[in-house]
Amino acid sequence: KAERYSLPIVNLKGQVLFNNWDSIFSGHGGQFNTHVPIYSFDGRDVMTDPSWPEKIVWHGSNAHGIRLVDNYCEAWRTEDMAVTGLASPLSTGKILDQKAHNCASRLIVLCIENSFMTDARK
C-alpha cells in the first residue's frame, strides 16, 4: 500500500521516531528523536537496558535505503568476525550513520512493522 510511506513510524507506545518511511531516506542520515525510547518486543528500552551494552543498530543499507549486499553479514546469516555488516550508533540520532562492524558483534536489530493499526486494535 502506497500510504504506508507517509505514515509515521512509532515505537511500541505510539511515540513518533520518524515522520514517515521516506523521511528516513531523505538525505539527512535518518534523523530520529533520541528522546523517544526504542523498545524491545518485551517492552525494554534498548538505550537504557544492559541487555544491549552496545547501543548500535544493524541495518545494512545505504543512505537511500538500498541494501548493500557486501555489508549485511551474508543476509544476516553469519557471525564470522571476518565478515562485516553496517550498523549505526543510536547516540548520534541518525539511523543511517553507518559504519562497518564485524558480524560477531552483538548489536541491536531494529524491526519496523509495516502495517496500519485501526481504532479497533488500539
Backbone as JSON Lines, residues from 0, in Angstrom:
{"i":0,"aa":"K","n":[0.83,-1.18,0.0],"ca":[0.0,0.0,0.0],"c":[0.88,1.25,0.0]}
{"i":1,"aa":"A","n":[0.57,2.16,-0.87],"ca":[1.39,3.37,-1.02],"c":[1.34,4.26,0.21]}
{"i":2,"aa":"E","n":[0.21,4.28,0.93],"ca":[0.1,5.2,2.07],"c":[1.05,4.85,3.21]}
{"i":3,"aa":"R","n":[1.58,3.62,3.23],"ca":[2.5,3.25,4.31],"c":[3.75,4.12,4.32]}
{"i":4,"aa":"Y","n":[4.12,4.67,3.17],"ca":[5.31,5.51,3.1],"c":[5.11,6.86,3.77]}
{"i":5,"aa":"S","n":[3.85,7.26,3.95],"ca":[3.58,8.57,4.55],"c":[3.15,8.48,6.01]}
{"i":6,"aa":"L","n":[2.93,7.27,6.52],"ca":[2.52,7.1,7.91],"c":[3.7,7.29,8.85]}
{"i":7,"aa":"P","n":[3.48,7.84,10.04],"ca":[4.58,7.99,11.0],"c":[5.07,6.63,11.48]}
{"i":8,"aa":"I","n":[6.35,6.55,11.8],"ca":[6.94,5.34,12.37],"c":[7.06,5.6,13.87]}
{"i":9,"aa":"V","n":[6.38,4.75,14.63],"ca":[6.28,4.97,16.07],"c":[6.86,3.79,16.84]}
{"i":10,"aa":"N","n":[7.16,4.02,18.12],"ca":[7.61,2.93,18.99],"c":[6.39,2.17,19.52]}
{"i":11,"aa":"L","n":[6.62,1.21,20.4],"ca":[5.53,0.38,20.91],"c":[4.48,1.17,21.69]}
{"i":12,"aa":"K","n":[4.82,2.36,22.13],"ca":[3.88,3.19,22.89],"c":[3.28,4.31,22.05]}
{"i":13,"aa":"G","n":[3.51,4.25,20.74],"ca":[2.91,5.22,19.84],"c":[3.63,6.55,19.72]}
{"i":14,"aa":"Q","n":[4.83,6.65,20.29],"ca":[5.62,7.88,20.19],"c":[6.37,7.9,18.86]}
{"i":15,"aa":"V","n":[6.38,9.03,18.18],"ca":[6.95,9.13,16.84],"c":[8.48,9.11,16.87]}
{"i":16,"aa":"L","n":[9.06,8.13,16.16],"ca":[10.51,8.06,15.96],"c":[10.9,8.76,14.67]}
{"i":17,"aa":"F","n":[10.15,8.49,13.6],"ca":[10.39,9.09,12.29],"c":[9.07,9.62,11.76]}
{"i":18,"aa":"N","n":[9.1,10.71,11.03],"ca":[7.87,11.26,10.47],"c":[7.18,10.29,9.54]}
{"i":19,"aa":"N","n":[7.97,9.56,8.75],"ca":[7.45,8.54,7.84],"c":[8.64,7.78,7.25]}
{"i":20,"aa":"W","n":[8.34,6.74,6.48],"ca":[9.39,5.9,5.89],"c":[10.31,6.73,5.0]}
{"i":21,"aa":"D","n":[9.72,7.56,4.16],"ca":[10.53,8.36,3.24],"c":[11.46,9.31,3.98]}
{"i":22,"aa":"S","n":[11.07,9.79,5.15],"ca":[11.92,10.73,5.9],"c":[13.22,10.08,6.36]}
{"i":23,"aa":"I","n":[13.22,8.77,6.52],"ca":[14.45,8.08,6.92],"c":[15.51,8.23,5.83]}
{"i":24,"aa":"F","n":[15.08,8.15,4.58],"ca":[16.0,8.15,3.45],"c":[15.99,9.46,2.68]}
{"i":25,"aa":"S","n":[15.73,10.56,3.36],"ca":[15.61,11.87,2.7],"c":[16.95,12.59,2.54]}
{"i":26,"aa":"G","n":[18.05,11.95,2.94],"ca":[19.35,12.58,2.8],"c":[19.88,13.23,4.06]}
{"i":27,"aa":"H","n":[19.18,13.06,5.18],"ca":[19.61,13.64,6.45],"c":[20.11,12.58,7.42]}
{"i":28,"aa":"G","n":[20.46,11.42,6.91],"ca":[21.03,10.37,7.75],"c":[20.02,9.58,8.56]}
{"i":29,"aa":"G","n":[18.76,9.73,8.24],"ca":[17.75,9.0,9.01],"c":[17.6,9.57,10.41]}
{"i":30,"aa":"Q","n":[17.54,10.87,10.5],"ca":[17.45,11.57,11.79],"c":[16.21,11.13,12.57]}
{"i":31,"aa":"F","n":[16.39,10.82,13.85],"ca":[15.26,10.47,14.71],"c":[15.41,11.16,16.06]}
{"i":32,"aa":"N","n":[14.33,11.2,16.8],"ca":[14.31,11.87,18.09],"c":[14.92,10.95,19.14]}
{"i":33,"aa":"T","n":[16.1,11.3,19.64],"ca":[16.79,10.46,20.62],"c":[16.11,10.47,21.99]}
{"i":34,"aa":"H","n":[15.16,11.35,22.19],"ca":[14.42,11.4,23.46],"c":[13.22,10.46,23.46]}
{"i":35,"aa":"V","n":[12.94,9.85,22.32],"ca":[11.85,8.87,22.22],"c":[12.47,7.48,22.34]}
{"i":36,"aa":"P","n":[12.05,6.69,23.33],"ca":[12.64,5.37,23.53],"c":[12.37,4.42,22.37]}
{"i":37,"aa":"I","n":[13.32,3.53,22.15],"ca":[13.14,2.41,21.22],"c":[13.02,1.18,22.1]}
{"i":38,"aa":"Y","n":[11.91,0.47,21.96],"ca":[11.62,-0.65,22.85],"c":[11.87,-1.99,22.17]}
{"i":39,"aa":"S","n":[12.28,-2.96,22.99],"ca":[12.37,-4.34,22.53],"c":[10.96,-4.91,22.48]}
{"i":40,"aa":"F","n":[10.82,-6.1,21.94],"ca":[9.5,-6.72,21.83],"c":[8.84,-6.91,23.2]}
{"i":41,"aa":"D","n":[9.66,-7.07,24.24],"ca":[9.09,-7.26,25.58],"c":[9.03,-5.96,26.39]}
{"i":42,"aa":"G","n":[9.18,-4.83,25.7],"ca":[8.95,-3.53,26.34],"c":[10.14,-2.88,27.03]}
{"i":43,"aa":"R","n":[11.35,-3.42,26.86],"ca":[12.53,-2.8,27.48],"c":[13.1,-1.72,26.57]}
{"i":44,"aa":"D","n":[13.56,-0.64,27.16],"ca":[14.18,0.46,26.41],"c":[15.61,0.05,26.07]}
{"i":45,"aa":"V","n":[15.89,-0.13,24.79],"ca":[17.21,-0.62,24.38],"c":[18.33,0.38,24.7]}
{"i":46,"aa":"M","n":[17.98,1.64,24.89],"ca":[19.0,2.65,25.19],"c":[19.43,2.63,26.66]}
{"i":47,"aa":"T","n":[18.61,2.08,27.53],"ca":[18.96,2.05,28.95],"c":[19.14,0.65,29.5]}
{"i":48,"aa":"D","n":[18.62,-0.35,28.83],"ca":[18.68,-1.72,29.33],"c":[20.07,-2.31,29.09]}
{"i":49,"aa":"P","n":[20.67,-2.94,30.12],"ca":[22.02,-3.51,29.97],"c":[22.09,-4.73,29.06]}
{"i":50,"aa":"S","n":[20.95,-5.26,28.63],"ca":[20.96,-6.4,27.7],"c":[21.62,-6.03,26.38]}
{"i":51,"aa":"W","n":[21.66,-4.74,26.08],"ca":[22.29,-4.24,24.87],"c":[23.41,-3.3,25.29]}
{"i":52,"aa":"P","n":[24.6,-3.85,25.6],"ca":[25.69,-2.98,26.07],"c":[26.17,-2.01,24.99]}
{"i":53,"aa":"E","n":[26.11,-2.42,23.74],"ca":[26.47,-1.52,22.65],"c":[25.18,-0.98,22.05]}
{"i":54,"aa":"K","n":[25.02,0.31,22.11],"ca":[23.78,0.96,21.62],"c":[23.94,1.27,20.14]}
{"i":55,"aa":"I","n":[24.07,0.2,19.38],"ca":[24.32,0.28,17.94],"c":[23.31,-0.63,17.25]}
{"i":56,"aa":"V","n":[22.75,-0.15,16.14],"ca":[21.71,-0.91,15.45],"c":[22.18,-1.33,14.05]}
{"i":57,"aa":"W","n":[21.98,-2.62,13.74],"ca":[22.29,-3.13,12.41],"c":[21.3,-2.57,11.4]}
{"i":58,"aa":"H","n":[21.74,-2.37,10.16],"ca":[20.77,-2.09,9.1],"c":[21.23,-2.54,7.72]}
{"i":59,"aa":"G","n":[22.45,-2.35,7.33],"ca":[22.94,-2.91,6.08],"c":[22.48,-2.26,4.8]}
{"i":60,"aa":"S","n":[22.07,-1.0,4.86],"ca":[21.67,-0.31,3.63],"c":[22.41,1.0,3.52]}
{"i":61,"aa":"N","n":[22.34,1.58,2.33],"ca":[22.98,2.88,2.15],"c":[22.01,3.99,2.57]}
{"i":62,"aa":"A","n":[22.4,5.22,2.38],"ca":[21.6,6.37,2.82],"c":[20.29,6.51,2.06]}
{"i":63,"aa":"H","n":[20.14,5.76,0.96],"ca":[18.9,5.8,0.18],"c":[18.03,4.58,0.42]}
{"i":64,"aa":"G","n":[18.44,3.71,1.35],"ca":[17.65,2.53,1.67],"c":[17.91,1.33,0.79]}
{"i":65,"aa":"I","n":[18.94,1.4,-0.03],"ca":[19.29,0.28,-0.91],"c":[20.21,-0.68,-0.14]}
{"i":66,"aa":"R","n":[19.84,-1.96,-0.12],"ca":[20.66,-2.95,0.58],"c":[22.05,-3.02,-0.04]}
{"i":67,"aa":"L","n":[23.04,-3.02,0.81],"ca":[24.42,-3.17,0.36],"c":[24.8,-4.63,0.56]}
{"i":68,"aa":"V","n":[24.74,-5.4,-0.5],"ca":[24.9,-6.85,-0.4],"c":[26.24,-7.28,0.16]}
{"i":69,"aa":"D","n":[27.24,-6.43,0.1],"ca":[28.55,-6.77,0.65],"c":[28.66,-6.4,2.13]}
{"i":70,"aa":"N","n":[27.66,-5.77,2.69],"ca":[27.75,-5.3,4.08],"c":[26.51,-5.6,4.9]}
{"i":71,"aa":"Y","n":[26.0,-6.81,4.79],"ca":[24.91,-7.16,5.69],"c":[25.03,-8.61,6.17]}
{"i":72,"aa":"C","n":[26.25,-8.97,6.55],"ca":[26.54,-10.24,7.22],"c":[25.95,-11.45,6.5]}
{"i":73,"aa":"E","n":[26.19,-11.49,5.18],"ca":[25.72,-12.6,4.36],"c":[24.23,-12.88,4.62]}
{"i":74,"aa":"A","n":[23.41,-11.87,4.38],"ca":[21.95,-11.93,4.59],"c":[21.62,-12.22,6.06]}
{"i":75,"aa":"W","n":[22.46,-11.68,6.95],"ca":[22.29,-11.81,8.41],"c":[22.33,-13.27,8.85]}
{"i":76,"aa":"R","n":[23.14,-14.07,8.16],"ca":[23.22,-15.49,8.49],"c":[24.6,-15.92,8.98]}
{"i":77,"aa":"T","n":[25.48,-14.98,9.26],"ca":[26.8,-15.36,9.74],"c":[27.21,-14.51,10.94]}
{"i":78,"aa":"E","n":[28.02,-15.11,11.79],"ca":[28.62,-14.41,12.92],"c":[30.14,-14.35,12.75]}
{"i":79,"aa":"D","n":[30.6,-14.5,11.54],"ca":[32.02,-14.53,11.22],"c":[32.65,-13.17,11.48]}
{"i":80,"aa":"M","n":[33.75,-13.15,12.22],"ca":[34.44,-11.89,12.52],"c":[35.09,-11.28,11.28]}
{"i":81,"aa":"A","n":[35.33,-12.11,10.25],"ca":[35.97,-11.6,9.04],"c":[34.98,-10.94,8.09]}
{"i":82,"aa":"V","n":[33.69,-11.09,8.36],"ca":[32.65,-10.53,7.52],"c":[32.06,-9.32,8.24]}
{"i":83,"aa":"T","n":[31.66,-8.3,7.47],"ca":[31.12,-7.1,8.1],"c":[29.7,-6.79,7.65]}
{"i":84,"aa":"G","n":[29.04,-6.04,8.51],"ca":[27.72,-5.5,8.23],"c":[27.72,-4.05,8.66]}
{"i":85,"aa":"L","n":[26.78,-3.28,8.14],"ca":[26.71,-1.87,8.51],"c":[25.77,-1.67,9.69]}
{"i":86,"aa":"A","n":[26.19,-0.8,10.6],"ca":[25.39,-0.5,11.78],"c":[25.65,0.94,12.19]}
{"i":87,"aa":"S","n":[24.71,1.5,12.94],"ca":[24.8,2.9,13.35],"c":[24.64,3.05,14.85]}
{"i":88,"aa":"P","n":[25.46,3.91,15.47],"ca":[25.28,4.18,16.9],"c":[24.02,5.02,17.11]}
{"i":89,"aa":"L","n":[23.16,4.59,18.0],"ca":[21.92,5.31,18.25],"c":[22.16,6.67,18.89]}
{"i":90,"aa":"S","n":[23.3,6.84,19.53],"ca":[23.6,8.1,20.22],"c":[23.69,9.29,19.27]}
{"i":91,"aa":"T","n":[23.95,9.03,17.98],"ca":[24.06,10.13,17.01],"c":[22.71,10.67,16.59]}
{"i":92,"aa":"G","n":[21.64,9.89,16.83],"ca":[20.31,10.3,16.39],"c":[20.13,10.14,14.89]}
{"i":93,"aa":"K","n":[21.03,9.38,14.27],"ca":[20.94,9.15,12.82],"c":[21.05,7.66,12.56]}
{"i":94,"aa":"I","n":[19.95,7.09,12.14],"ca":[19.89,5.65,11.93],"c":[20.78,5.21,10.76]}
{"i":95,"aa":"L","n":[21.14,6.16,9.88],"ca":[21.98,5.83,8.73],"c":[23.4,6.36,8.86]}
{"i":96,"aa":"D","n":[23.86,6.56,10.07],"ca":[25.24,6.99,10.33],"c":[26.11,5.72,10.39]}
{"i":97,"aa":"Q","n":[26.08,4.98,9.29],"ca":[26.6,3.63,9.27],"c":[28.12,3.54,9.23]}
{"i":98,"aa":"K","n":[28.58,2.49,9.93],"ca":[29.99,2.12,9.92],"c":[30.02,0.59,9.89]}
{"i":99,"aa":"A","n":[31.1,0.04,9.37],"ca":[31.23,-1.42,9.29],"c":[31.56,-2.0,10.67]}
{"i":100,"aa":"H","n":[30.9,-3.09,11.01],"ca":[31.15,-3.84,12.24],"c":[31.25,-5.3,11.87]}
{"i":101,"aa":"N","n":[32.13,-6.05,12.58],"ca":[32.21,-7.46,12.25],"c":[30.92,-8.15,12.68]}
{"i":102,"aa":"C","n":[30.6,-9.22,11.99],"ca":[29.3,-9.87,12.17],"c":[29.19,-10.67,13.46]}
{"i":103,"aa":"A","n":[30.28,-10.76,14.22],"ca":[30.21,-11.4,15.53],"c":[29.72,-10.42,16.59]}
{"i":104,"aa":"S","n":[29.61,-9.15,16.24],"ca":[29.16,-8.13,17.2],"c":[27.7,-8.37,17.57]}
{"i":105,"aa":"R","n":[27.4,-8.24,18.85],"ca":[26.02,-8.42,19.33],"c":[25.38,-7.04,19.43]}
{"i":106,"aa":"L","n":[24.73,-6.66,18.35],"ca":[24.14,-5.33,18.26],"c":[22.62,-5.44,18.22]}
{"i":107,"aa":"I","n":[21.97,-4.3,18.21],"ca":[20.51,-4.22,18.2],"c":[20.01,-4.41,16.76]}
{"i":108,"aa":"V","n":[18.91,-5.12,16.62],"ca":[18.24,-5.24,15.33],"c":[16.95,-4.42,15.44]}
{"i":109,"aa":"L","n":[16.83,-3.4,14.61],"ca":[15.64,-2.55,14.62],"c":[14.61,-3.13,13.67]}
{"i":110,"aa":"C","n":[13.45,-3.49,14.19],"ca":[12.36,-4.01,13.37],"c":[11.29,-2.94,13.23]}
{"i":111,"aa":"I","n":[10.89,-2.69,12.01],"ca":[9.81,-1.74,11.74],"c":[8.68,-2.52,11.12]}
{"i":112,"aa":"E","n":[7.56,-2.58,11.83],"ca":[6.38,-3.26,11.31],"c":[5.68,-2.33,10.34]}
{"i":113,"aa":"N","n":[5.42,-2.84,9.17],"ca":[4.81,-2.04,8.12],"c":[3.32,-2.37,8.06]}
{"i":114,"aa":"S","n":[2.55,-1.75,8.94],"ca":[1.12,-2.03,8.98],"c":[0.38,-0.8,9.46]}
{"i":115,"aa":"F","n":[-0.92,-0.86,9.34],"ca":[-1.78,0.24,9.78],"c":[-2.67,-0.28,10.89]}
{"i":116,"aa":"M","n":[-2.65,0.38,12.04],"ca":[-3.45,-0.04,13.17],"c":[-4.76,0.75,13.19]}
{"i":117,"aa":"T","n":[-5.87,0.05,13.09],"ca":[-7.16,0.72,13.12],"c":[-7.55,1.02,14.56]}
{"i":118,"aa":"D","n":[-8.56,1.85,14.74],"ca":[-9.04,2.19,16.08],"c":[-9.48,0.95,16.86]}
{"i":119,"aa":"A","n":[-9.95,-0.06,16.16],"ca":[-10.43,-1.28,16.82],"c":[-9.3,-2.04,17.5]}
{"i":120,"aa":"R","n":[-8.07,-1.91,17.0],"ca":[-6.92,-2.63,17.56],"c":[-6.22,-1.84,18.64]}
{"i":121,"aa":"K","n":[-6.45,-0.57,18.77],"ca":[-5.72,0.27,19.73],"c":[-6.1,-0.05,21.16]}
